Amino acid sequence: MQPRSWGLPSDRATQVVAELSANAVTHGRVPGRDFRLLLHVVGGTLRIEVTDTRGDLHPAPRLASPDAESGRGLLVVDALADRWGVTPGPPPRKTVWAEFDL
């Protein structure tokens, strides 16, 4: 993954990229439209952004039942990232982002 090639720790970031990308494919996909993944470092912060075209659906962590096979992704993001959130984009987009202090 890109952070590793930049010489940055990547284990937590890799998991967050996987979770946010899976959420974009599962919940943020509109037929004929893709999502965008952006990783960049500014100062001492690695920022991951996943933009999809379902700006009307804002993600929120929720407690899944113990036997559920999904529904824990944002809890994982919350546990691994130093910060995360959602930024509305020009309609119909939104960006879910996570940051890691380096």
PDB file of N, CA and C in Angstrom:
ATOM      1  N   MET A   1       0.833  -1.173   0.000  1.00  0.00           N
ATOM      2  CA  MET A   1       0.000   0.000   0.000  1.00  0.00           C
ATOM      3  C   MET A   1       0.883   1.244   0.000  1.00  0.00           C
ATOM      4  N   GLN A   2       0.374   2.337  -0.460  1.00  0.00           N
ATOM      5  CA  GLN A   2       1.137   3.569  -0.649  1.00  0.00           C
ATOM      6  C   GLN A   2       1.883   4.050   0.600  1.00  0.00           C
ATOM      7  N   PRO A   3       1.280   4.095   1.794  1.00  0.00           N
ATOM      8  CA  PRO A   3       2.052   4.572   2.950  1.00  0.00           C
ATOM      9  C   PRO A   3       3.342   3.794   3.174  1.00  0.00           C
ATOM     10  N   ARG A   4       3.321   2.498   2.918  1.00  0.00           N
ATOM     11  CA  ARG A   4       4.543   1.708   3.088  1.00  0.00           C
ATOM     12  C   ARG A   4       5.628   2.191   2.137  1.00  0.00           C
ATOM     13  N   SER A   5       5.246   2.488   0.887  1.00  0.00           N
ATOM     14  CA  SER A   5       6.242   2.965  -0.076  1.00  0.00           C
ATOM     15  C   SER A   5       6.745   4.360   0.293  1.00  0.00           C
ATOM     16  N   TRP A   6       5.975   5.094   1.099  1.00  0.00           N
ATOM     17  CA  TRP A   6       6.421   6.402   1.593  1.00  0.00           C
ATOM     18  C   TRP A   6       7.258   6.253   2.860  1.00  0.00           C
ATOM     19  N   GLY A   7       7.432   5.010   3.335  1.00  0.00           N
ATOM     20  CA  GLY A   7       8.202   4.780   4.552  1.00  0.00           C
ATOM     21  C   GLY A   7       7.402   5.035   5.816  1.00  0.00           C
ATOM     22  N   LEU A   8       6.072   4.966   5.728  1.00  0.00           N
ATOM     23  CA  LEU A   8       5.198   5.220   6.875  1.00  0.00           C
ATOM     24  C   LEU A   8       4.615   3.905   7.377  1.00  0.00           C
ATOM     25  N   PRO A   9       4.249   3.861   8.668  1.00  0.00           N
ATOM     26  CA  PRO A   9       3.571   2.663   9.170  1.00  0.00           C
ATOM     27  C   PRO A   9       2.245   2.489   8.435  1.00  0.00           C
ATOM     28  N   SER A  10       1.901   1.251   8.096  1.00  0.00           N
ATOM     29  CA  SER A  10       0.724   1.091   7.243  1.00  0.00           C
ATOM     30  C   SER A  10      -0.302   0.081   7.740  1.00  0.00           C
ATOM     31  N   ASP A  11      -0.065  -0.644   8.812  1.00  0.00           N
ATOM     32  CA  ASP A  11      -1.005  -1.686   9.217  1.00  0.00           C
ATOM     33  C   ASP A  11      -2.389  -1.124   9.532  1.00  0.00           C
ATOM     34  N   ARG A  12      -2.460  -0.117  10.384  1.00  0.00           N
ATOM     35  CA  ARG A  12      -3.769   0.461  10.721  1.00  0.00           C
ATOM     36  C   ARG A  12      -4.383   1.140   9.504  1.00  0.00           C
ATOM     37  N   ALA A  13      -3.570   1.850   8.741  1.00  0.00           N
ATOM     38  CA  ALA A  13      -4.082   2.555   7.559  1.00  0.00           C
ATOM     39  C   ALA A  13      -4.638   1.582   6.524  1.00  0.00           C
ATOM     40  N   THR A  14      -3.971   0.448   6.345  1.00  0.00           N
ATOM     41  CA  THR A  14      -4.444  -0.560   5.394  1.00  0.00           C
ATOM     42  C   THR A  14      -5.829  -1.054   5.780  1.00  0.00           C
ATOM     43  N   GLN A  15      -6.037  -1.314   7.053  1.00  0.00           N
ATOM     44  CA  GLN A  15      -7.343  -1.792   7.522  1.00  0.00           C
ATOM     45  C   GLN A  15      -8.421  -0.724   7.330  1.00  0.00           C
ATOM     46  N   VAL A  16      -8.078   0.528   7.589  1.00  0.00           N
ATOM     47  CA  VAL A  16      -9.051   1.606   7.416  1.00  0.00           C
ATOM     48  C   VAL A  16      -9.398   1.800   5.943  1.00  0.00           C
ATOM     49  N   VAL A  17      -8.405   1.738   5.060  1.00  0.00           N
ATOM     50  CA  VAL A  17      -8.685   1.816   3.617  1.00  0.00           C
ATOM     51  C   VAL A  17      -9.647   0.706   3.223  1.00  0.00           C
ATOM     52  N   ALA A  18      -9.414  -0.512   3.710  1.00  0.00           N
ATOM     53  CA  ALA A  18     -10.285  -1.637   3.377  1.00  0.00           C
ATOM     54  C   ALA A  18     -11.705  -1.404   3.875  1.00  0.00           C
ATOM     55  N   GLU A  19     -11.855  -0.940   5.102  1.00  0.00           N
ATOM     56  CA  GLU A  19     -13.190  -0.725   5.670  1.00  0.00           C
ATOM     57  C   GLU A  19     -13.940   0.389   4.943  1.00  0.00           C
ATOM     58  N   LEU A  20     -13.281   1.533   4.726  1.00  0.00           N
ATOM     59  CA  LEU A  20     -13.961   2.650   4.065  1.00  0.00           C
ATOM     60  C   LEU A  20     -14.286   2.321   2.610  1.00  0.00           C
ATOM     61  N   SER A  21     -13.389   1.608   1.943  1.00  0.00           N
ATOM     62  CA  SER A  21     -13.652   1.219   0.554  1.00  0.00           C
ATOM     63  C   SER A  21     -14.805   0.226   0.484  1.00  0.00           C
ATOM     64  N   ALA A  22     -14.825  -0.741   1.385  1.00  0.00           N
ATOM     65  CA  ALA A  22     -15.928  -1.712   1.410  1.00  0.00           C
ATOM     66  C   ALA A  22     -17.253  -1.006   1.679  1.00  0.00           C
ATOM     67  N   ASN A  23     -17.247  -0.039   2.573  1.00  0.00           N
ATOM     68  CA  ASN A  23     -18.477   0.717   2.839  1.00  0.00           C
ATOM     69  C   ASN A  23     -18.925   1.480   1.599  1.00  0.00           C
ATOM     70  N   ALA A  24     -17.985   2.078   0.882  1.00  0.00           N
ATOM     71  CA  ALA A  24     -18.342   2.827  -0.328  1.00  0.00           C
ATOM     72  C   ALA A  24     -18.955   1.912  -1.372  1.00  0.00           C
ATOM     73  N   VAL A  25     -18.396   0.720  -1.523  1.00  0.00           N
ATOM     74  CA  VAL A  25     -18.918  -0.237  -2.506  1.00  0.00           C
ATOM     75  C   VAL A  25     -20.285  -0.769  -2.065  1.00  0.00           C
ATOM     76  N   THR A  26     -20.424  -1.036  -0.780  1.00  0.00           N
ATOM     77  CA  THR A  26     -21.648  -1.655  -0.273  1.00  0.00           C
ATOM     78  C   THR A  26     -22.785  -0.653  -0.097  1.00  0.00           C
ATOM     79  N   HIS A  27     -22.486   0.511   0.467  1.00  0.00           N
ATOM     80  CA  HIS A  27     -23.544   1.450   0.841  1.00  0.00           C
ATOM     81  C   HIS A  27     -23.566   2.727   0.014  1.00  0.00           C
ATOM     82  N   GLY A  28     -22.458   3.069  -0.619  1.00  0.00           N
ATOM     83  CA  GLY A  28     -22.376   4.349  -1.305  1.00  0.00           C
ATOM     84  C   GLY A  28     -22.377   4.253  -2.809  1.00  0.00           C
ATOM     85  N   ARG A  29     -22.626   3.070  -3.322  1.00  0.00           N
ATOM     86  CA  ARG A  29     -22.528   2.873  -4.767  1.00  0.00           C
ATOM     87  C   ARG A  29     -23.849   3.151  -5.462  1.00  0.00           C
ATOM     88  N   VAL A  30     -23.750   3.864  -6.541  1.00  0.00           N
ATOM     89  CA  VAL A  30     -24.860   4.092  -7.459  1.00  0.00           C
ATOM     90  C   VAL A  30     -24.428   3.469  -8.781  1.00  0.00           C
ATOM     91  N   PRO A  31     -25.283   2.641  -9.407  1.00  0.00           N
ATOM     92  CA  PRO A  31     -24.872   2.019 -10.675  1.00  0.00           C
ATOM     93  C   PRO A  31     -24.339   3.056 -11.667  1.00  0.00           C
ATOM     94  N   GLY A  32     -23.201   2.730 -12.263  1.00  0.00           N
ATOM     95  CA  GLY A  32     -22.575   3.618 -13.232  1.00  0.00           C
ATOM     96  C   GLY A  32     -21.633   4.639 -12.632  1.00  0.00           C
ATOM     97  N   ARG A  33     -21.521   4.656 -11.311  1.00  0.00           N
ATOM     98  CA  ARG A  33     -20.617   5.593 -10.646  1.00  0.00           C
ATOM     99  C   ARG A  33     -19.676   4.818  -9.739  1.00  0.00           C
ATOM    100  N   ASP A  34     -18.447   5.283  -9.640  1.00  0.00           N
ATOM    101  CA  ASP A  34     -17.447   4.647  -8.798  1.00  0.00           C
ATOM    102  C   ASP A  34     -17.211   5.486  -7.559  1.00  0.00           C
ATOM    103  N   PHE A  35     -16.290   5.034  -6.729  1.00  0.00           N
ATOM    104  CA  PHE A  35     -15.846   5.850  -5.606  1.00  0.00           C
ATOM    105  C   PHE A  35     -14.391   6.231  -5.842  1.00  0.00           C
ATOM    106  N   ARG A  36     -13.934   7.239  -5.097  1.00  0.00           N
ATOM    107  CA  ARG A  36     -12.548   7.711  -5.238  1.00  0.00           C
ATOM    108  C   ARG A  36     -11.834   7.524  -3.911  1.00  0.00           C
ATOM    109  N   LEU A  37     -10.610   7.004  -3.970  1.00  0.00           N
ATOM    110  CA  LEU A  37      -9.758   6.846  -2.802  1.00  0.00           C
ATOM    111  C   LEU A  37      -8.583   7.797  -2.948  1.00  0.00           C
ATOM    112  N   LEU A  38      -8.318   8.573  -1.911  1.00  0.00           N
ATOM    113  CA  LEU A  38      -7.212   9.519  -1.919  1.00  0.00           C
ATOM    114  C   LEU A  38      -6.442   9.359  -0.615  1.00  0.00           C
ATOM    115  N   LEU A  39      -5.126   9.231  -0.711  1.00  0.00           N
ATOM    116  CA  LEU A  39      -4.251   9.196   0.450  1.00  0.00           C
ATOM    117  C   LEU A  39      -3.232  10.313   0.298  1.00  0.00           C
ATOM    118  N   HIS A  40      -3.060  11.088   1.349  1.00  0.00           N
ATOM    119  CA  HIS A  40      -2.029  12.114   1.288  1.00  0.00           C
ATOM    120  C   HIS A  40      -1.513  12.424   2.683  1.00  0.00           C
ATOM    121  N   VAL A  41      -0.294  12.952   2.711  1.00  0.00           N
ATOM    122  CA  VAL A  41       0.354  13.323   3.964  1.00  0.00           C
ATOM    123  C   VAL A  41       0.544  14.827   3.952  1.00  0.00           C
ATOM    124  N   VAL A  42       0.091  15.458   5.027  1.00  0.00           N
ATOM    125  CA  VAL A  42       0.312  16.893   5.218  1.00  0.00           C
ATOM    126  C   VAL A  42       0.898  17.051   6.613  1.00  0.00           C
ATOM    127  N   GLY A  43       2.095  17.622   6.668  1.00  0.00           N
ATOM    128  CA  GLY A  43       2.768  17.754   7.956  1.00  0.00           C
ATOM    129  C   GLY A  43       2.966  16.380   8.566  1.00  0.00           C
ATOM    130  N   GLY A  44       2.467  16.191   9.760  1.00  0.00           N
ATOM    131  CA  GLY A  44       2.600  14.917  10.448  1.00  0.00           C
ATOM    132  C   GLY A  44       1.332  14.094  10.443  1.00  0.00           C
ATOM    133  N   THR A  45       0.498  14.251   9.415  1.00  0.00           N
ATOM    134  CA  THR A  45      -0.784  13.541   9.370  1.00  0.00           C
ATOM    135  C   THR A  45      -0.968  12.813   8.045  1.00  0.00           C
ATOM    136  N   LEU A  46      -1.286  11.522   8.131  1.00  0.00           N
ATOM    137  CA  LEU A  46      -1.719  10.745   6.972  1.00  0.00           C
ATOM    138  C   LEU A  46      -3.230  10.830   6.922  1.00  0.00           C
ATOM    139  N   ARG A  47      -3.764  11.263   5.794  1.00  0.00           N
ATOM    140  CA  ARG A  47      -5.219  11.388   5.630  1.00  0.00           C
ATOM    141  C   ARG A  47      -5.678  10.452   4.522  1.00  0.00           C
ATOM    142  N   ILE A  48      -6.717   9.691   4.824  1.00  0.00           N
ATOM    143  CA  ILE A  48      -7.360   8.788   3.878  1.00  0.00           C
ATOM    144  C   ILE A  48      -8.741   9.361   3.602  1.00  0.00           C
ATOM    145  N   GLU A  49      -9.095   9.492   2.318  1.00  0.00           N
ATOM    146  CA  GLU A  49     -10.414   9.991   1.949  1.00  0.00           C
ATOM    147  C   GLU A  49     -11.050   9.027   0.958  1.00  0.00           C
ATOM    148  N   VAL A  50     -12.292   8.670   1.207  1.00  0.00           N
ATOM    149  CA  VAL A  50     -13.068   7.854   0.285  1.00  0.00           C
ATOM    150  C   VAL A  50     -14.332   8.644  -0.047  1.00  0.00           C
ATOM    151  N   THR A  51     -14.467   8.983  -1.320  1.00  0.00           N
ATOM    152  CA  THR A  51     -15.605   9.779  -1.782  1.00  0.00           C
ATOM    153  C   THR A  51     -16.525   8.897  -2.608  1.00  0.00           C
ATOM    154  N   ASP A  52     -17.823   8.946  -2.292  1.00  0.00           N
ATOM    155  CA  ASP A  52     -18.806   8.197  -3.066  1.00  0.00           C
ATOM    156  C   ASP A  52     -19.943   9.124  -3.485  1.00  0.00           C
ATOM    157  N   THR A  53     -20.887   8.578  -4.198  1.00  0.00           N
ATOM    158  CA  THR A  53     -21.965   9.394  -4.774  1.00  0.00           C
ATOM    159  C   THR A  53     -23.300   9.171  -4.076  1.00  0.00           C
ATOM    160  N   ARG A  54     -23.264   8.853  -2.799  1.00  0.00           N
ATOM    161  CA  ARG A  54     -24.476   8.756  -2.000  1.00  0.00           C
ATOM    162  C   ARG A  54     -24.384   9.748  -0.850  1.00  0.00           C
ATOM    163  N   GLY A  55     -24.364  11.018  -1.199  1.00  0.00           N
ATOM    164  CA  GLY A  55     -24.278  12.065  -0.197  1.00  0.00           C
ATOM    165  C   GLY A  55     -25.470  12.103   0.725  1.00  0.00           C
ATOM    166  N   ASP A  56     -26.546  11.450   0.326  1.00  0.00           N
ATOM    167  CA  ASP A  56     -27.748  11.419   1.158  1.00  0.00           C
ATOM    168  C   ASP A  56     -27.639  10.404   2.296  1.00  0.00           C
ATOM    169  N   LEU A  57     -26.662   9.508   2.236  1.00  0.00           N
ATOM    170  CA  LEU A  57     -26.468   8.501   3.282  1.00  0.00           C
ATOM    171  C   LEU A  57     -25.197   8.812   4.061  1.00  0.00           C
ATOM    172  N   HIS A  58     -25.355   9.256   5.297  1.00  0.00           N
ATOM    173  CA  HIS A  58     -24.194   9.552   6.133  1.00  0.00           C
ATOM    174  C   HIS A  58     -23.936   8.390   7.073  1.00  0.00           C
ATOM    175  N   PRO A  59     -22.713   7.874   7.077  1.00  0.00           N
ATOM    176  CA  PRO A  59     -22.406   6.723   7.918  1.00  0.00           C
ATOM    177  C   PRO A  59     -22.350   7.100   9.391  1.00  0.00           C
ATOM    178  N   ALA A  60     -22.709   6.134  10.207  1.00  0.00           N
ATOM    179  CA  ALA A  60     -22.615   6.299  11.657  1.00  0.00           C
ATOM    180  C   ALA A  60     -22.296   4.943  12.257  1.00  0.00           C
ATOM    181  N   PRO A  61     -21.403   4.912  13.242  1.00  0.00           N
ATOM    182  CA  PRO A  61     -21.099   3.626  13.886  1.00  0.00           C
ATOM    183  C   PRO A  61     -22.354   3.085  14.571  1.00  0.00           C
ATOM    184  N   ARG A  62     -22.486   1.779  14.554  1.00  0.00           N
ATOM    185  CA  ARG A  62     -23.619   1.156  15.239  1.00  0.00           C
ATOM    186  C   ARG A  62     -23.156  -0.158  15.841  1.00  0.00           C
ATOM    187  N   LEU A  63     -23.857  -0.584  16.842  1.00  0.00           N
ATOM    188  CA  LEU A  63     -23.543  -1.857  17.466  1.00  0.00           C
ATOM    189  C   LEU A  63     -24.297  -2.954  16.724  1.00  0.00           C
ATOM    190  N   ALA A  64     -23.560  -3.882  16.172  1.00  0.00           N
ATOM    191  CA  ALA A  64     -24.163  -5.010  15.468  1.00  0.00           C
ATOM    192  C   ALA A  64     -24.465  -6.111  16.482  1.00  0.00           C
ATOM    193  N   SER A  65     -25.445  -6.937  16.167  1.00  0.00           N
ATOM    194  CA  SER A  65     -25.736  -8.066  17.041  1.00  0.00           C
ATOM    195  C   SER A  65     -24.531  -9.017  17.027  1.00  0.00           C
ATOM    196  N   PRO A  66     -24.339  -9.770  18.099  1.00  0.00           N
ATOM    197  CA  PRO A  66     -23.159 -10.644  18.185  1.00  0.00           C
ATOM    198  C   PRO A  66     -23.031 -11.642  17.038  1.00  0.00           C
ATOM    199  N   ASP A  67     -24.148 -12.057  16.454  1.00  0.00           N
ATOM    200  CA  ASP A  67     -24.076 -13.041  15.377  1.00  0.00           C
ATOM    201  C   ASP A  67     -24.122 -12.417  13.984  1.00  0.00           C
ATOM    202  N   ALA A  68     -24.135 -11.086  13.898  1.00  0.00           N
ATOM    203  CA  ALA A  68     -24.159 -10.420  12.592  1.00  0.00           C
ATOM    204  C   ALA A  68     -22.826 -10.598  11.876  1.00  0.00           C
ATOM    205  N   GLU A  69     -22.882 -10.738  10.566  1.00  0.00           N
ATOM    206  CA  GLU A  69     -21.670 -10.917   9.766  1.00  0.00           C
ATOM    207  C   GLU A  69     -21.111  -9.598   9.255  1.00  0.00           C
ATOM    208  N   SER A  70     -21.795  -8.499   9.494  1.00  0.00           N
ATOM    209  CA  SER A  70     -21.324  -7.178   9.069  1.00  0.00           C
ATOM    210  C   SER A  70     -21.841  -6.142  10.056  1.00  0.00           C
ATOM    211  N   GLY A  71     -21.470  -4.879   9.813  1.00  0.00           N
ATOM    212  CA  GLY A  71     -21.982  -3.803  10.649  1.00  0.00           C
ATOM    213  C   GLY A  71     -21.006  -3.259  11.666  1.00  0.00           C
ATOM    214  N   ARG A  72     -19.763  -3.684  11.608  1.00  0.00           N
ATOM    215  CA  ARG A  72     -18.777  -3.222  12.588  1.00  0.00           C
ATOM    216  C   ARG A  72     -17.670  -2.367  11.976  1.00  0.00           C
ATOM    217  N   GLY A  73     -17.744  -2.091  10.693  1.00  0.00           N
ATOM    218  CA  GLY A  73     -16.670  -1.407   9.989  1.00  0.00           C
ATOM    219  C   GLY A  73     -16.301  -0.058  10.562  1.00  0.00           C
ATOM    220  N   LEU A  74     -17.294   0.771  10.862  1.00  0.00           N
ATOM    221  CA  LEU A  74     -16.973   2.097  11.389  1.00  0.00           C
ATOM    222  C   LEU A  74     -16.482   2.033  12.827  1.00  0.00           C
ATOM    223  N   LEU A  75     -16.865   1.010  13.558  1.00  0.00           N
ATOM    224  CA  LEU A  75     -16.292   0.818  14.895  1.00  0.00           C
ATOM    225  C   LEU A  75     -14.812   0.499  14.783  1.00  0.00           C
ATOM    226  N   VAL A  76     -14.445  -0.270  13.760  1.00  0.00           N
ATOM    227  CA  VAL A  76     -13.030  -0.578  13.507  1.00  0.00           C
ATOM    228  C   VAL A  76     -12.289   0.704  13.131  1.00  0.00           C
ATOM    229  N   VAL A  77     -12.876   1.496  12.226  1.00  0.00           N
ATOM    230  CA  VAL A  77     -12.256   2.765  11.822  1.00  0.00           C
ATOM    231  C   VAL A  77     -12.072   3.663  13.041  1.00  0.00           C
ATOM    232  N   ASP A  78     -13.094   3.758  13.882  1.00  0.00           N
ATOM    233  CA  ASP A  78     -13.032   4.599  15.071  1.00  0.00           C
ATOM    234  C   ASP A  78     -11.926   4.129  16.029  1.00  0.00           C
ATOM    235  N   ALA A  79     -11.743   2.825  16.135  1.00  0.00           N
ATOM    236  CA  ALA A  79     -10.726   2.278  17.033  1.00  0.00           C
ATOM    237  C   ALA A  79      -9.312   2.468  16.490  1.00  0.00           C
ATOM    238  N   LEU A  80      -9.157   2.426  15.165  1.00  0.00           N
ATOM    239  CA  LEU A  80      -7.811   2.472  14.577  1.00  0.00           C
ATOM    240  C   LEU A  80      -7.327   3.875  14.239  1.00  0.00           C
ATOM    241  N   ALA A  81      -8.217   4.740  13.777  1.00  0.00           N
ATOM    242  CA  ALA A  81      -7.815   6.088  13.341  1.00  0.00           C
ATOM    243  C   ALA A  81      -7.731   7.036  14.532  1.00  0.00           C
ATOM    244  N   ASP A  82      -6.935   8.064  14.385  1.00  0.00           N
ATOM    245  CA  ASP A  82      -6.877   9.095  15.424  1.00  0.00           C
ATOM    246  C   ASP A  82      -8.093  10.012  15.346  1.00  0.00           C
ATOM    247  N   ARG A  83      -8.601  10.202  14.146  1.00  0.00           N
ATOM    248  CA  ARG A  83      -9.802  11.006  13.906  1.00  0.00           C
ATOM    249  C   ARG A  83     -10.471  10.482  12.648  1.00  0.00           C
ATOM    250  N   TRP A  84     -11.782  10.648  12.548  1.00  0.00           N
ATOM    251  CA  TRP A  84     -12.467  10.346  11.301  1.00  0.00           C
ATOM    252  C   TRP A  84     -13.757  11.156  11.273  1.00  0.00           C
ATOM    253  N   GLY A  85     -14.307  11.296  10.085  1.00  0.00           N
ATOM    254  CA  GLY A  85     -15.547  12.048   9.955  1.00  0.00           C
ATOM    255  C   GLY A  85     -16.080  11.975   8.540  1.00  0.00           C
ATOM    256  N   VAL A  86     -17.100  12.774   8.309  1.00  0.00           N
ATOM    257  CA  VAL A  86     -17.756  12.831   7.007  1.00  0.00           C
ATOM    258  C   VAL A  86     -17.852  14.293   6.592  1.00  0.00           C
ATOM    259  N   THR A  87     -17.481  14.567   5.342  1.00  0.00           N
ATOM    260  CA  THR A  87     -17.575  15.914   4.798  1.00  0.00           C
ATOM    261  C   THR A  87     -18.517  15.883   3.595  1.00  0.00           C
ATOM    262  N   PRO A  88     -19.596  16.675   3.628  1.00  0.00           N
ATOM    263  CA  PRO A  88     -20.467  16.723   2.449  1.00  0.00           C
ATOM    264  C   PRO A  88     -19.698  17.306   1.274  1.00  0.00           C
ATOM    265  N   GLY A  89     -19.974  16.782   0.102  1.00  0.00           N
ATOM    266  CA  GLY A  89     -19.332  17.286  -1.104  1.00  0.00           C
ATOM    267  C   GLY A  89     -20.369  17.931  -1.991  1.00  0.00           C
ATOM    268  N   PRO A  90     -19.961  18.377  -3.150  1.00  0.00           N
ATOM    269  CA  PRO A  90     -20.973  18.868  -4.073  1.00  0.00           C
ATOM    270  C   PRO A  90     -21.935  17.714  -4.371  1.00  0.00           C
ATOM    271  N   PRO A  91     -23.232  17.978  -4.356  1.00  0.00           N
ATOM    272  CA  PRO A  91     -24.185  16.885  -4.606  1.00  0.00           C
ATOM    273  C   PRO A  91     -23.847  16.156  -5.886  1.00  0.00           C
ATOM    274  N   PRO A  92     -23.910  14.861  -5.872  1.00  0.00           N
ATOM    275  CA  PRO A  92     -24.462  13.972  -4.841  1.00  0.00           C
ATOM    276  C   PRO A  92     -23.393  13.314  -3.976  1.00  0.00           C
ATOM    277  N   ARG A  93     -22.250  13.947  -3.767  1.00  0.00           N
ATOM    278  CA  ARG A  93     -21.116  13.277  -3.124  1.00  0.00           C
ATOM    279  C   ARG A  93     -20.999  13.552  -1.629  1.00  0.00           C
ATOM    280  N   LYS A  94     -20.238  12.661  -0.980  1.00  0.00           N
ATOM    281  CA  LYS A  94     -19.748  12.858   0.383  1.00  0.00           C
ATOM    282  C   LYS A  94     -18.384  12.196   0.461  1.00  0.00           C
ATOM    283  N   THR A  95     -17.583  12.654   1.403  1.00  0.00           N
ATOM    284  CA  THR A  95     -16.265  12.061   1.634  1.00  0.00           C
ATOM    285  C   THR A  95     -16.182  11.607   3.075  1.00  0.00           C
ATOM    286  N   VAL A  96     -15.862  10.342   3.256  1.00  0.00           N
ATOM    287  CA  VAL A  96     -15.576   9.806   4.579  1.00  0.00           C
ATOM    288  C   VAL A  96     -14.061   9.769   4.706  1.00  0.00           C
ATOM    289  N   TRP A  97     -13.543  10.364   5.757  1.00  0.00           N
ATOM    290  CA  TRP A  97     -12.106  10.501   5.901  1.00  0.00           C
ATOM    291  C   TRP A  97     -11.648   9.960   7.246  1.00  0.00           C
ATOM    292  N   ALA A  98     -10.376   9.602   7.310  1.00  0.00           N
ATOM    293  CA  ALA A  98      -9.732   9.167   8.552  1.00  0.00           C
ATOM    294  C   ALA A  98      -8.325   9.715   8.555  1.00  0.00           C
ATOM    295  N   GLU A  99      -7.854  10.090   9.739  1.00  0.00           N
ATOM    296  CA  GLU A  99      -6.511  10.641   9.856  1.00  0.00           C
ATOM    297  C   GLU A  99      -5.697   9.870  10.897  1.00  0.00           C
ATOM    298  N   PHE A 100      -4.399   9.796  10.615  1.00  0.00           N
ATOM    299  CA  PHE A 100      -3.445   9.153  11.494  1.00  0.00           C
ATOM    300  C   PHE A 100      -2.313  10.124  11.791  1.00  0.00           C
ATOM    301  N   ASP A 101      -2.039  10.335  13.062  1.00  0.00           N
ATOM    302  CA  ASP A 101      -0.874  11.152  13.430  1.00  0.00           C
ATOM    303  C   ASP A 101       0.373  10.297  13.220  1.00  0.00           C
ATOM    304  N   LEU A 102       1.363  10.875  12.570  1.00  0.00           N
ATOM    305  CA  LEU A 102       2.584  10.118  12.260  1.00  0.00           C
ATOM    306  C   LEU A 102       3.681  10.382  13.272  1.00  0.00           C
TER     307      LEU A 102
END
